[in-house]
Short mmCIF file of C-alpha atoms in Angstrom, two decimals:
data_model
loop_
_atom_site.label_atom_id
_atom_site.label_comp_id
_atom_site.label_asym_id
_atom_site.label_seq_id
_atom_site.Cartn_x
_atom_site.Cartn_y
_atom_site.Cartn_z
CA MET Y 1 -85.69 -0.04 130.00
CA LYS Y 2 -85.97 3.58 128.89
CA ILE Y 3 -82.65 4.48 127.25
CA TRP Y 4 -81.45 7.92 126.17
CA LEU Y 5 -78.55 8.13 123.72
CA LEU Y 6 -76.60 11.39 123.38
CA SER Y 7 -74.37 11.66 120.34
CA MET Y 8 -73.06 14.26 117.92
CA GLU Y 9 -73.50 11.88 114.98
CA CYS Y 10 -75.51 8.92 113.76
CA ALA Y 11 -75.38 6.97 110.50
CA GLY Y 12 -78.17 8.07 108.18
CA ILE Y 13 -78.64 11.44 109.92
CA ALA Y 14 -75.29 13.23 110.33
CA GLU Y 15 -72.05 11.35 109.80
CA ALA Y 16 -68.37 11.87 110.51
CA GLY Y 17 -66.34 9.07 112.13
CA GLY Y 18 -66.89 5.66 113.66
CA VAL Y 19 -69.19 7.06 116.37
CA LYS Y 20 -71.95 7.33 113.76
CA ASP Y 21 -71.99 3.55 113.24
CA VAL Y 22 -71.97 2.77 116.96
CA THR Y 23 -74.78 5.24 117.66
CA TYR Y 24 -76.93 3.83 114.88
CA ALA Y 25 -76.28 0.21 115.82
CA LEU Y 26 -77.05 0.80 119.50
CA ALA Y 27 -80.21 2.80 118.83
CA LYS Y 28 -81.48 0.13 116.48
CA GLY Y 29 -80.34 -2.78 118.66
CA PHE Y 30 -81.68 -1.42 121.95
CA ALA Y 31 -85.07 -0.79 120.35
CA LYS Y 32 -85.09 -4.23 118.73
CA SER Y 33 -84.54 -5.73 122.20
CA GLY Y 34 -87.76 -4.13 123.44
CA ASN Y 35 -86.39 -0.98 125.05
CA LYS Y 36 -87.79 2.54 124.60
CA VAL Y 37 -85.02 4.52 122.92
CA THR Y 38 -84.63 8.28 122.52
CA LEU Y 39 -81.67 9.64 120.53
CA PHE Y 40 -80.56 13.25 121.13
CA MET Y 41 -78.54 15.04 118.43
CA PRO Y 42 -77.83 18.58 117.22
CA PHE Y 43 -79.62 19.68 114.03
CA TYR Y 44 -76.78 20.68 111.70
CA GLY Y 45 -76.81 22.32 108.32
CA CYS Y 46 -75.71 18.91 107.00
CA THR Y 47 -78.41 16.89 108.81
CA ARG Y 48 -80.18 14.45 106.50
CA THR Y 49 -83.92 14.02 106.88
CA ASP Y 50 -84.66 11.46 104.14
CA LYS Y 51 -84.53 8.52 106.60
CA LEU Y 52 -86.59 10.27 109.27
CA ASN Y 53 -90.34 10.00 109.64
CA SER Y 54 -92.84 12.42 111.16
CA LEU Y 55 -90.28 15.21 111.48
CA CYS Y 56 -91.75 18.12 113.44
CA ARG Y 57 -89.50 21.17 113.65
CA ASN Y 58 -89.40 23.38 116.73
CA VAL Y 59 -92.04 21.59 118.80
CA ILE Y 60 -90.52 23.33 121.83
CA ARG Y 61 -89.32 26.84 121.04
CA ASP Y 62 -86.89 29.34 122.51
CA VAL Y 63 -85.74 27.65 125.69
CA PRO Y 64 -83.19 29.95 127.41
CA VAL Y 65 -79.78 28.44 128.21
CA ASN Y 66 -77.34 30.40 130.36
CA ILE Y 67 -73.91 29.85 128.87
CA CYS Y 68 -70.75 31.92 128.43
CA GLY Y 69 -72.24 34.64 130.63
CA LYS Y 70 -75.32 35.21 128.48
CA LYS Y 71 -78.59 33.64 127.40
CA GLU Y 72 -78.76 31.54 124.26
CA TYR Y 73 -82.11 30.25 122.99
CA VAL Y 74 -82.53 26.71 121.71
CA SER Y 75 -85.50 24.85 120.26
CA PHE Y 76 -86.27 21.16 120.03
CA SER Y 77 -87.50 19.16 117.05
CA LYS Y 78 -88.68 15.55 116.99
CA ALA Y 79 -88.75 12.70 114.48
CA LEU Y 80 -88.92 8.91 114.24
CA PHE Y 81 -86.04 6.75 113.02
CA CYS Y 82 -85.15 3.08 112.49
CA LYS Y 83 -88.60 2.07 111.20
CA ASP Y 84 -90.19 4.37 113.79
CA SER Y 85 -88.75 2.38 116.72
CA VAL Y 86 -86.46 5.22 117.86
CA GLU Y 87 -87.52 8.75 118.76
CA VAL Y 88 -85.02 11.43 117.77
CA VAL Y 89 -84.93 14.75 119.62
CA PHE Y 90 -82.90 17.43 117.84
CA VAL Y 91 -81.41 20.44 119.59
CA GLU Y 92 -81.73 23.46 117.29
CA HIS Y 93 -79.45 26.50 117.50
CA LYS Y 94 -77.69 28.69 114.95
CA SER Y 95 -74.28 27.33 116.02
CA PHE Y 96 -75.38 23.88 114.80
CA ALA Y 97 -77.37 25.04 111.77
CA GLU Y 98 -74.40 26.91 110.27
CA LYS Y 99 -72.17 23.81 110.34
CA ASP Y 100 -71.73 21.95 107.05
CA ALA Y 101 -70.08 18.95 108.77
CA VAL Y 102 -70.15 17.48 112.25
CA TYR Y 103 -66.67 18.31 113.59
CA VAL Y 104 -64.65 20.12 110.92
CA TYR Y 105 -64.97 22.85 108.34
CA THR Y 106 -65.61 21.89 104.74
CA GLN Y 107 -64.24 23.28 101.48
CA LYS Y 108 -67.48 25.20 101.05
CA GLU Y 109 -67.06 26.84 104.46
CA GLU Y 110 -63.45 27.71 103.68
CA LYS Y 111 -64.59 29.54 100.56
CA GLU Y 112 -67.09 31.51 102.66
CA ASN Y 113 -64.50 32.25 105.37
CA PRO Y 114 -60.78 31.69 104.62
CA LEU Y 115 -60.09 31.31 108.35
CA HIS Y 116 -62.24 28.18 108.44
CA LYS Y 117 -59.70 25.89 106.80
CA ARG Y 118 -61.00 22.64 105.31
CA GLY Y 119 -60.44 19.79 107.76
CA LYS Y 120 -59.84 22.11 110.72
CA GLY Y 121 -61.98 21.54 113.81
CA HIS Y 122 -64.76 24.01 114.58
CA GLU Y 123 -63.39 26.95 116.56
CA ASP Y 124 -66.49 26.99 118.83
CA TYR Y 125 -66.53 23.24 119.55
CA LEU Y 126 -66.33 23.65 123.34
CA PHE Y 127 -69.29 26.04 123.29
CA ILE Y 128 -71.21 23.57 121.09
CA ASP Y 129 -70.48 20.67 123.46
CA ALA Y 130 -71.66 22.58 126.53
CA LEU Y 131 -74.72 24.05 124.82
CA PHE Y 132 -75.86 20.65 123.56
CA SER Y 133 -75.53 18.93 126.94
CA LYS Y 134 -77.03 21.72 129.00
CA ALA Y 135 -79.95 22.09 126.57
CA ILE Y 136 -80.87 18.41 126.98
CA ALA Y 137 -80.78 18.73 130.76
CA LEU Y 138 -83.20 21.66 130.45
CA TYR Y 139 -85.37 19.73 127.97
CA SER Y 140 -85.96 17.15 130.71
CA LYS Y 141 -87.89 19.83 132.63
CA SER Y 142 -90.63 19.63 130.00
CA LEU Y 143 -91.23 15.95 130.86
CA SER Y 144 -93.02 14.27 133.74
CA LYS Y 145 -90.95 11.99 135.94
CA ASP Y 146 -92.65 8.98 134.31
CA PHE Y 147 -90.47 9.68 131.26
CA ALA Y 148 -87.19 9.67 133.18
CA PRO Y 149 -84.66 7.34 131.53
CA ASP Y 150 -83.23 4.31 133.27
CA ILE Y 151 -79.99 4.71 131.29
CA VAL Y 152 -78.45 7.84 129.80
CA HIS Y 153 -75.69 6.75 127.41
CA CYS Y 154 -73.35 9.60 126.40
CA HIS Y 155 -70.92 9.16 123.51
CA ASP Y 156 -67.40 10.56 123.61
CA ALA Y 157 -65.97 13.79 125.01
CA SER Y 158 -68.52 15.96 123.20
CA THR Y 159 -71.29 14.78 125.54
CA ALA Y 160 -69.25 13.80 128.60
CA ILE Y 161 -70.30 16.78 130.72
CA PHE Y 162 -74.00 15.94 130.45
CA PRO Y 163 -74.10 13.95 133.73
CA CYS Y 164 -72.92 17.09 135.55
CA TYR Y 165 -75.69 19.20 134.03
CA ALA Y 166 -78.27 16.48 134.71
CA LYS Y 167 -77.44 16.60 138.42
CA ILE Y 168 -77.34 20.39 138.62
CA GLU Y 169 -80.32 21.30 136.42
CA ASN Y 170 -82.82 18.51 137.19
CA GLN Y 171 -81.49 16.13 139.84
CA ASN Y 172 -84.99 15.03 140.88
CA PHE Y 173 -85.88 13.93 137.34
CA PHE Y 174 -82.66 11.90 136.93
CA GLU Y 175 -82.72 10.58 140.51
CA LYS Y 176 -82.91 6.92 139.45
CA SER Y 177 -81.12 7.27 136.11
CA ARG Y 178 -77.76 5.61 135.56
CA HIS Y 179 -75.35 7.67 133.43
CA ILE Y 180 -72.83 5.91 131.17
CA VAL Y 181 -70.10 7.78 129.27
CA THR Y 182 -68.32 5.85 126.53
CA ILE Y 183 -64.82 6.90 125.48
CA HIS Y 184 -64.46 6.29 121.75
CA ASN Y 185 -61.00 7.81 121.53
CA ALA Y 186 -58.77 9.24 124.25
CA GLY Y 187 -55.84 10.03 121.99
CA PRO Y 188 -54.34 13.53 121.85
CA ALA Y 189 -56.74 16.06 120.26
CA TYR Y 190 -59.81 13.92 121.01
CA HIS Y 191 -60.42 15.00 124.62
CA HIS Y 192 -62.24 18.29 124.00
CA GLU Y 193 -60.49 19.52 127.13
CA PHE Y 194 -60.63 23.09 128.44
CA LYS Y 195 -57.24 24.80 128.51
CA ASP Y 196 -57.64 25.90 132.13
CA MET Y 197 -60.07 26.43 135.00
CA ASP Y 198 -61.07 29.91 133.85
CA GLN Y 199 -62.07 28.77 130.36
CA ALA Y 200 -63.97 25.78 131.76
CA ALA Y 201 -65.85 27.91 134.27
CA TYR Y 202 -66.71 30.56 131.66
CA ILE Y 203 -68.08 28.11 129.10
CA THR Y 204 -69.72 25.47 131.31
CA GLY Y 205 -70.80 27.53 134.31
CA LEU Y 206 -69.75 24.65 136.59
CA ASP Y 207 -68.31 25.55 140.00
CA SER Y 208 -64.58 25.51 140.68
CA ALA Y 209 -64.72 22.66 143.23
CA LEU Y 210 -66.21 20.32 140.61
CA LEU Y 211 -63.82 21.49 137.90
CA ARG Y 212 -60.79 20.81 140.15
CA THR Y 213 -61.74 17.12 140.28
CA ALA Y 214 -61.15 16.95 136.53
CA LEU Y 215 -57.72 18.54 136.25
CA ASN Y 216 -55.08 16.98 134.03
CA GLY Y 217 -52.23 19.37 134.66
CA ASN Y 218 -53.84 22.78 134.07
CA ARG Y 219 -56.47 21.41 131.71
CA VAL Y 220 -60.01 20.40 132.67
CA GLU Y 221 -60.99 17.04 131.13
CA PRO Y 222 -64.66 16.21 130.31
CA PHE Y 223 -64.02 12.48 130.84
CA LEU Y 224 -62.79 13.16 134.38
CA LEU Y 225 -65.80 15.40 135.01
CA ALA Y 226 -68.03 12.57 133.85
CA ALA Y 227 -66.47 10.16 136.34
CA ASN Y 228 -68.05 12.16 139.19
CA ASN Y 229 -71.58 11.18 138.15
CA ALA Y 230 -71.26 8.39 135.58
CA LEU Y 231 -69.75 5.01 134.83
CA ILE Y 232 -66.99 5.10 132.24
CA THR Y 233 -66.87 2.57 129.42
CA THR Y 234 -64.82 2.29 126.27
CA VAL Y 235 -65.07 0.52 122.96
CA SER Y 236 -62.95 -2.58 123.53
CA THR Y 237 -61.69 -4.59 126.46
CA TYR Y 238 -58.12 -4.07 125.27
CA TYR Y 239 -58.50 -0.28 125.12
CA ALA Y 240 -59.89 -0.31 128.65
CA GLU Y 241 -56.63 -1.90 129.77
CA GLU Y 242 -54.59 0.71 127.90
CA LEU Y 243 -56.60 3.60 129.40
CA SER Y 244 -55.93 2.26 132.90
CA ASN Y 245 -52.20 1.89 132.31
CA PRO Y 246 -50.17 4.96 133.42
CA GLY Y 247 -47.46 3.88 131.00
CA ASN Y 248 -49.69 5.07 128.15
CA TYR Y 249 -49.32 8.69 129.27
CA GLU Y 250 -48.29 10.01 125.85
CA LEU Y 251 -50.84 7.99 123.85
CA THR Y 252 -53.64 9.36 126.03
CA ASP Y 253 -52.19 12.84 126.59
CA GLY Y 254 -51.99 12.19 130.32
CA LEU Y 255 -55.47 10.73 130.84
CA SER Y 256 -54.36 7.17 131.58
CA LEU Y 257 -52.27 8.45 134.50
CA GLN Y 258 -55.28 10.35 135.86
CA PHE Y 259 -57.55 7.32 135.53
CA TYR Y 260 -54.91 5.23 137.32
CA GLN Y 261 -54.23 7.70 140.14
CA LYS Y 262 -57.92 8.34 140.76
CA ALA Y 263 -58.70 4.61 140.56
CA ILE Y 264 -61.51 5.28 138.05
CA PRO Y 265 -62.83 1.94 136.77
CA ILE Y 266 -63.24 1.62 133.00
CA THR Y 267 -65.33 -1.15 131.47
CA GLY Y 268 -64.45 -2.28 127.96
CA ILE Y 269 -67.25 -3.48 125.66
CA THR Y 270 -65.92 -4.27 122.21
CA ASN Y 271 -67.93 -2.73 119.40
CA GLY Y 272 -69.70 -4.96 116.91
CA ILE Y 273 -70.66 -4.78 113.27
CA ASP Y 274 -74.14 -4.61 111.79
CA TYR Y 275 -73.84 -7.39 109.23
CA SER Y 276 -77.13 -6.39 107.61
CA LEU Y 277 -75.49 -3.15 106.40
CA TYR Y 278 -72.65 -4.90 104.55
CA ARG Y 279 -73.86 -8.34 103.41
CA PRO Y 280 -71.67 -9.25 100.40
CA GLU Y 281 -74.38 -11.73 99.36
CA LYS Y 282 -76.72 -8.81 98.54
CA LYS Y 283 -75.56 -6.21 95.99
CA LYS Y 284 -78.16 -3.62 97.01
CA VAL Y 285 -76.90 -3.78 100.59
CA SER Y 286 -73.16 -4.12 99.99
CA LEU Y 287 -73.07 -1.55 97.14
CA LEU Y 288 -70.77 -3.95 95.27
CA PRO Y 289 -71.09 -4.77 91.56
CA HIS Y 290 -71.00 -8.54 92.24
CA SER Y 291 -72.28 -10.67 95.12
CA TYR Y 292 -70.42 -13.49 96.88
CA SER Y 293 -70.25 -15.26 100.25
CA PRO Y 294 -66.94 -15.41 102.16
CA ARG Y 295 -68.68 -17.32 104.97
CA LYS Y 296 -69.51 -20.13 102.54
CA GLY Y 297 -66.19 -19.92 100.70
CA LEU Y 298 -67.91 -18.70 97.51
CA LEU Y 299 -65.42 -16.10 96.28
CA ARG Y 300 -65.99 -15.83 92.53
CA GLY Y 301 -67.84 -12.53 93.02
CA LYS Y 302 -64.93 -11.16 95.05
CA LYS Y 303 -62.62 -11.80 92.10
CA LYS Y 304 -65.09 -10.05 89.78
CA ASN Y 305 -65.19 -7.07 92.15
CA ARG Y 306 -61.40 -6.89 92.01
CA ASN Y 307 -61.49 -6.89 88.23
CA TYR Y 308 -64.04 -4.08 88.27
CA PHE Y 309 -61.95 -2.11 90.74
CA LEU Y 310 -58.85 -2.64 88.60
CA SER Y 311 -60.78 -1.29 85.62
CA LEU Y 312 -61.09 1.97 87.58
CA CYS Y 313 -57.31 1.96 88.02
CA LYS Y 314 -56.45 1.88 84.32
CA LYS Y 315 -54.25 4.69 83.10
CA VAL Y 316 -56.91 5.92 80.72
CA LEU Y 317 -60.55 5.57 81.75
CA SER Y 318 -63.48 5.40 79.38
CA GLU Y 319 -66.12 8.11 79.68
CA LYS Y 320 -68.50 5.53 81.17
CA LYS Y 321 -66.01 4.55 83.87
CA GLN Y 322 -65.32 8.20 84.69
CA LYS Y 323 -69.02 8.56 85.54
CA SER Y 324 -69.07 5.45 87.74
CA ILE Y 325 -70.78 5.89 91.13
CA TYR Y 326 -67.54 4.63 92.66
CA LEU Y 327 -65.70 7.75 91.48
CA GLU Y 328 -68.21 10.40 92.61
CA GLY Y 329 -66.34 13.02 94.61
CA ILE Y 330 -63.06 11.16 94.04
CA LYS Y 331 -59.84 12.29 92.40
CA ARG Y 332 -57.49 9.54 91.27
CA TYR Y 333 -53.69 9.72 91.29
CA GLY Y 334 -51.52 7.06 89.75
CA SER Y 335 -52.70 3.89 88.06
CA ILE Y 336 -52.25 0.14 88.07
CA ASP Y 337 -50.47 -1.60 85.21
CA LEU Y 338 -53.10 -4.21 84.34
CA ASP Y 339 -50.69 -6.12 82.08
CA SER Y 340 -48.68 -7.00 85.18
CA ILE Y 341 -51.66 -8.62 86.96
CA ASN Y 342 -51.39 -12.43 87.25
CA LYS Y 343 -52.09 -15.26 89.72
CA LYS Y 344 -49.15 -14.23 91.91
CA THR Y 345 -50.34 -10.63 92.25
CA VAL Y 346 -51.25 -9.77 95.83
CA CYS Y 347 -53.31 -6.65 96.54
CA PHE Y 348 -53.01 -4.54 99.68
CA MET Y 349 -55.35 -1.70 100.54
CA TYR Y 350 -55.62 1.12 103.03
CA HIS Y 351 -58.95 2.83 103.46
CA GLY Y 352 -59.84 5.47 106.02
CA ARG Y 353 -58.93 8.86 107.35
CA LEU Y 354 -55.54 10.07 106.23
CA VAL Y 355 -54.27 11.18 109.62
CA SER Y 356 -51.13 10.47 111.61
CA GLN Y 357 -52.97 8.41 114.25
CA LYS Y 358 -53.84 5.85 111.59
CA GLY Y 359 -50.15 5.15 110.97
CA LEU Y 360 -49.93 6.84 107.56
CA PRO Y 361 -46.41 8.18 108.27
CA LEU Y 362 -45.29 4.59 108.91
CA LEU Y 363 -46.93 3.33 105.72
CA LEU Y 364 -45.35 6.12 103.69
CA GLU Y 365 -41.95 5.25 105.17
CA ALA Y 366 -42.40 1.56 104.36
CA LEU Y 367 -43.82 1.89 100.82
CA PRO Y 368 -40.50 2.28 98.91
CA VAL Y 369 -39.14 -0.85 100.61
CA LEU Y 370 -42.40 -2.75 100.12
CA LEU Y 371 -42.59 -1.93 96.43
CA LYS Y 372 -38.98 -3.04 95.95
CA GLU Y 373 -39.04 -6.22 98.06
CA ILE Y 374 -42.55 -7.39 97.12
CA PRO Y 375 -42.66 -6.79 93.35
CA GLN Y 376 -45.87 -8.83 92.99
CA ALA Y 377 -47.73 -6.42 95.30
CA LYS Y 378 -50.19 -3.72 94.24
CA PHE Y 379 -51.42 -1.00 96.57
CA PHE Y 380 -54.80 0.72 96.72
CA ILE Y 381 -55.20 3.73 99.01
CA VAL Y 382 -58.57 5.43 99.49
CA GLY Y 383 -59.32 8.34 101.80
CA GLN Y 384 -59.00 11.98 102.73
CA GLY Y 385 -57.59 13.87 105.68
CA GLU Y 386 -54.49 15.86 106.58
CA PRO Y 387 -53.41 17.94 103.54
CA SER Y 388 -49.72 17.11 104.06
CA ILE Y 389 -50.42 13.36 103.93
CA GLU Y 390 -52.67 13.77 100.90
CA GLU Y 391 -49.90 15.64 99.07
CA GLU Y 392 -47.30 13.01 99.95
CA LEU Y 393 -49.59 10.23 98.68
CA LYS Y 394 -50.06 12.12 95.40
CA ARG Y 395 -46.29 12.29 95.03
CA VAL Y 396 -45.88 8.59 95.83
CA ALA Y 397 -48.63 7.64 93.39
CA LYS Y 398 -46.85 9.55 90.63
CA LYS Y 399 -43.47 8.04 91.46
CA TYR Y 400 -44.80 4.46 91.56
CA ASP Y 401 -47.34 4.76 88.79
CA GLY Y 402 -48.29 1.27 87.66
CA GLN Y 403 -47.99 -0.22 91.16
CA LEU Y 404 -49.95 2.12 93.39
CA VAL Y 405 -53.14 4.14 92.99
CA PHE Y 406 -54.46 6.79 95.36
CA PHE Y 407 -58.17 7.64 95.34
CA ASN Y 408 -58.44 10.96 97.17
CA GLY Y 409 -61.87 11.56 98.68
CA TYR Y 410 -64.68 9.53 100.14
CA ASN Y 411 -67.91 7.90 99.11
CA ALA Y 412 -69.54 4.76 100.49
CA PRO Y 413 -69.46 2.71 97.26
CA ILE Y 414 -65.69 2.97 96.70
CA SER Y 415 -64.96 2.32 100.38
CA ARG Y 416 -66.91 -0.94 100.07
CA LEU Y 417 -65.40 -1.83 96.70
CA VAL Y 418 -61.77 -1.44 97.77
CA ALA Y 419 -62.48 -3.52 100.89
CA SER Y 420 -63.80 -6.27 98.63
CA ALA Y 421 -61.16 -5.99 95.90
CA ALA Y 422 -58.03 -6.44 98.00
CA ASP Y 423 -56.50 -9.55 99.55
CA PHE Y 424 -55.22 -7.71 102.62
CA ALA Y 425 -56.11 -4.53 104.49
CA LEU Y 426 -53.27 -2.54 106.06
CA ILE Y 427 -54.12 -1.03 109.46
CA PRO Y 428 -50.86 0.34 110.94
CA SER Y 429 -52.56 2.64 113.49
CA PHE Y 430 -50.36 4.04 116.25
CA PHE Y 431 -53.35 3.57 118.57
CA GLU Y 432 -56.84 2.30 117.84
CA PRO Y 433 -59.58 2.20 120.51
CA CYS Y 434 -61.69 -0.39 118.69
CA CYS Y 435 -61.69 -0.19 114.87
CA LEU Y 436 -64.52 -1.14 112.56
CA GLU Y 437 -62.41 -1.30 109.42
CA ASP Y 438 -60.94 -4.70 110.32
CA LEU Y 439 -64.44 -6.15 110.83
CA ILE Y 440 -65.76 -4.71 107.55
CA CYS Y 441 -62.81 -6.11 105.64
CA GLN Y 442 -63.17 -9.52 107.29
CA VAL Y 443 -66.88 -9.61 106.36
CA PHE Y 444 -65.83 -8.89 102.76
CA GLY Y 445 -63.20 -11.64 102.80
CA THR Y 446 -60.20 -9.34 103.09
CA ILE Y 447 -57.67 -10.17 105.78
CA PRO Y 448 -56.23 -7.39 108.00
CA VAL Y 449 -52.53 -6.82 108.63
CA ALA Y 450 -52.51 -4.62 111.70
CA HIS Y 451 -50.55 -3.13 114.57
CA SER Y 452 -51.32 -4.99 117.80
CA THR Y 453 -52.83 -2.09 119.72
CA GLY Y 454 -56.15 -1.37 121.42
CA GLY Y 455 -59.16 -2.88 119.69
CA LEU Y 456 -57.01 -4.32 116.90
CA LYS Y 457 -55.88 -6.96 119.40
CA LYS Y 458 -59.20 -8.69 118.76
CA ILE Y 459 -57.60 -9.95 115.54
CA LEU Y 460 -56.35 -13.51 116.06
CA ASP Y 461 -52.84 -13.70 114.63
CA GLU Y 462 -52.61 -16.11 111.68
CA LYS Y 463 -56.26 -17.07 112.21
CA SER Y 464 -58.32 -13.95 111.42
CA GLY Y 465 -55.45 -11.70 110.37
CA PHE Y 466 -51.82 -10.81 110.99
CA LEU Y 467 -50.53 -8.67 113.86
CA PHE Y 468 -47.20 -6.94 114.39
CA MET Y 469 -46.16 -5.86 117.87
CA HIS Y 470 -43.69 -3.04 117.17
CA ASN Y 471 -45.09 -0.30 114.99
CA ASP Y 472 -42.10 0.26 112.73
CA SER Y 473 -41.59 -0.32 109.03
CA GLU Y 474 -39.52 -3.50 109.54
CA SER Y 475 -42.28 -5.14 111.61
CA LEU Y 476 -44.92 -4.11 109.07
CA ILE Y 477 -42.91 -5.59 106.20
CA ARG Y 478 -42.29 -8.86 108.08
CA SER Y 479 -45.97 -9.21 108.85
CA MET Y 480 -46.91 -8.56 105.21
CA LYS Y 481 -44.47 -11.24 104.12
CA ARG Y 482 -46.09 -13.70 106.56
CA ALA Y 483 -49.43 -12.80 105.04
CA ILE Y 484 -48.12 -13.47 101.53
CA GLU Y 485 -46.94 -16.94 102.60
CA PHE Y 486 -50.54 -17.75 103.56
CA PHE Y 487 -51.79 -16.18 100.33
CA GLU Y 488 -49.53 -18.39 98.22
CA ASP Y 489 -51.09 -21.51 99.78
CA LYS Y 490 -54.45 -20.96 98.05
CA LYS Y 491 -56.38 -23.64 99.97
CA ARG Y 492 -55.15 -22.47 103.37
CA PHE Y 493 -55.83 -18.83 102.50
CA LYS Y 494 -59.36 -19.59 101.28
CA ASN Y 495 -60.05 -21.47 104.53
CA MET Y 496 -58.77 -18.48 106.51
CA ILE Y 497 -61.15 -16.17 104.65
CA SER Y 498 -64.25 -18.29 105.26
CA TRP Y 499 -63.37 -19.09 108.90
CA THR Y 500 -62.73 -15.42 109.64
CA ALA Y 501 -65.97 -14.22 108.04
CA GLU Y 502 -68.01 -16.77 110.02
CA TYR Y 503 -66.15 -15.94 113.25
CA VAL Y 504 -66.87 -12.22 112.91
CA TYR Y 505 -70.51 -12.90 112.03
CA ASN Y 506 -71.02 -14.95 115.20
CA ILE Y 507 -68.89 -13.13 117.78
CA TYR Y 508 -68.98 -9.49 116.67
CA SER Y 509 -72.53 -9.02 115.39
CA TRP Y 510 -74.21 -6.11 117.16
CA ASP Y 511 -77.12 -8.36 118.18
CA TYR Y 512 -74.67 -10.53 120.10
CA VAL Y 513 -72.73 -7.59 121.60
CA ILE Y 514 -75.89 -5.78 122.72
CA LYS Y 515 -77.59 -8.79 124.32
CA LYS Y 516 -74.52 -10.42 125.85
CA ASN Y 517 -72.65 -7.30 126.90
CA TYR Y 518 -74.43 -3.94 126.80
CA LEU Y 519 -77.84 -4.85 128.20
CA LYS Y 520 -76.30 -7.05 130.90
CA PHE Y 521 -73.98 -4.19 131.87
CA PHE Y 522 -76.88 -1.70 131.97
CA LYS Y 523 -79.04 -3.97 134.16
CA LYS Y 524 -76.13 -4.71 136.50
CA SER Y 525 -75.35 -1.00 136.82
CA LEU Y 526 -78.97 -0.23 137.77
CA LEU Y 527 -78.96 -2.94 140.44
CA SER Y 528 -75.78 -1.55 141.99
CA TYR Y 529 -76.95 2.09 141.94
#
């Protein structure tokens, strides 16, 4: 098959959230399975080129795009990726080039323009979405019909209007193409919806009859637009059920009711994990100081990784430790009292974006009780996000110095190290379409304690982790106490770690997911077209 992937991000090129990992894994996996893969992305100011080969800038120049009542000019660049098995086509325009991150403004951009607050979404994101999709539809006019894709796979709301442009701008070229739009997150603030019909018409240029089919109240929803010309998928079977349930109106900002009323089918394909990117057996791959194998029950290296991580949590760090790769771009608050560490010590971690969706308000509410009722517990928190949550974590780290440490910031090495160093990973998300963090932690021999929602339901309670049904502090604490009971039975806990790591390796590897689920779905969709 000829497969086009449209995404705003991809690991190794331009990175932001979990979409980057999915895009990379699918591009690599589809190509590995013998398909011809083309990946379309914007060319940002933050785009990395070190993993690209044969990059040719502006091979097609100054293509006019009518948008927002005027002509914008885009160019297209090309490169090879994933050991030259994937062609990358970049859309070039000043609105992409001036961006220092994929979705939000950076500290550097805030310094240049105080209105562009760090962490705030780009003010022109709707224009960017429309320009990117329409430009690709126009790019297809430079190709002969022999190059028409069998599958066009669009990722998230940012690219969801592409199927509309494909039909309008070059219907003949895409006549036999099947369009798939994958919803990675339908929570509030992730829809990239237009506030009303007038705004949607102005930015997209789509006619009012089409826009009316996508109304959610007064707003025009890209995912509903996509449903006119594409199949809708999402990133786990459980999340597909939630998106089709009108009772999840608030969690989806009204979308689930629209999907239900319009009888729009949603297919859930649970994301996988690329084990080759994390292998704890290989230090160069895992980025860990010591190797080990949870699948084989060989955990000595995991203990050594914890000791190294704890050395970064000491109240006073040596000059050598301050220059550790694990602390690059990181500010530490609080410390761990190493004299209190013993065989009964149990370590919990949270790693990820510090945003409300991820359940940080719940964790902050529960922490005082947890620290009082579980005195043998230590807490590691690593991440960045909403300034108010960051400030609260700094305060908590100061108040509970000796028991809790907060590493504010992000780099890949420390995210891997904390996932290896802990016994349990806390994932109290209010909603979670799929989640990769639980899989990464399980690969590293760290057991998740998670809210039973969306993709987190793939965790098998008391087999591959611990789930709590009601997302409140009491349920979280009870589930953590269940986890500690397992932890105290060392043999049972070690068996849980090895069984879980092997289970994830076999059932959630991307090779398995692509062959057993994605490619079968693509072929079936072509047959039914």
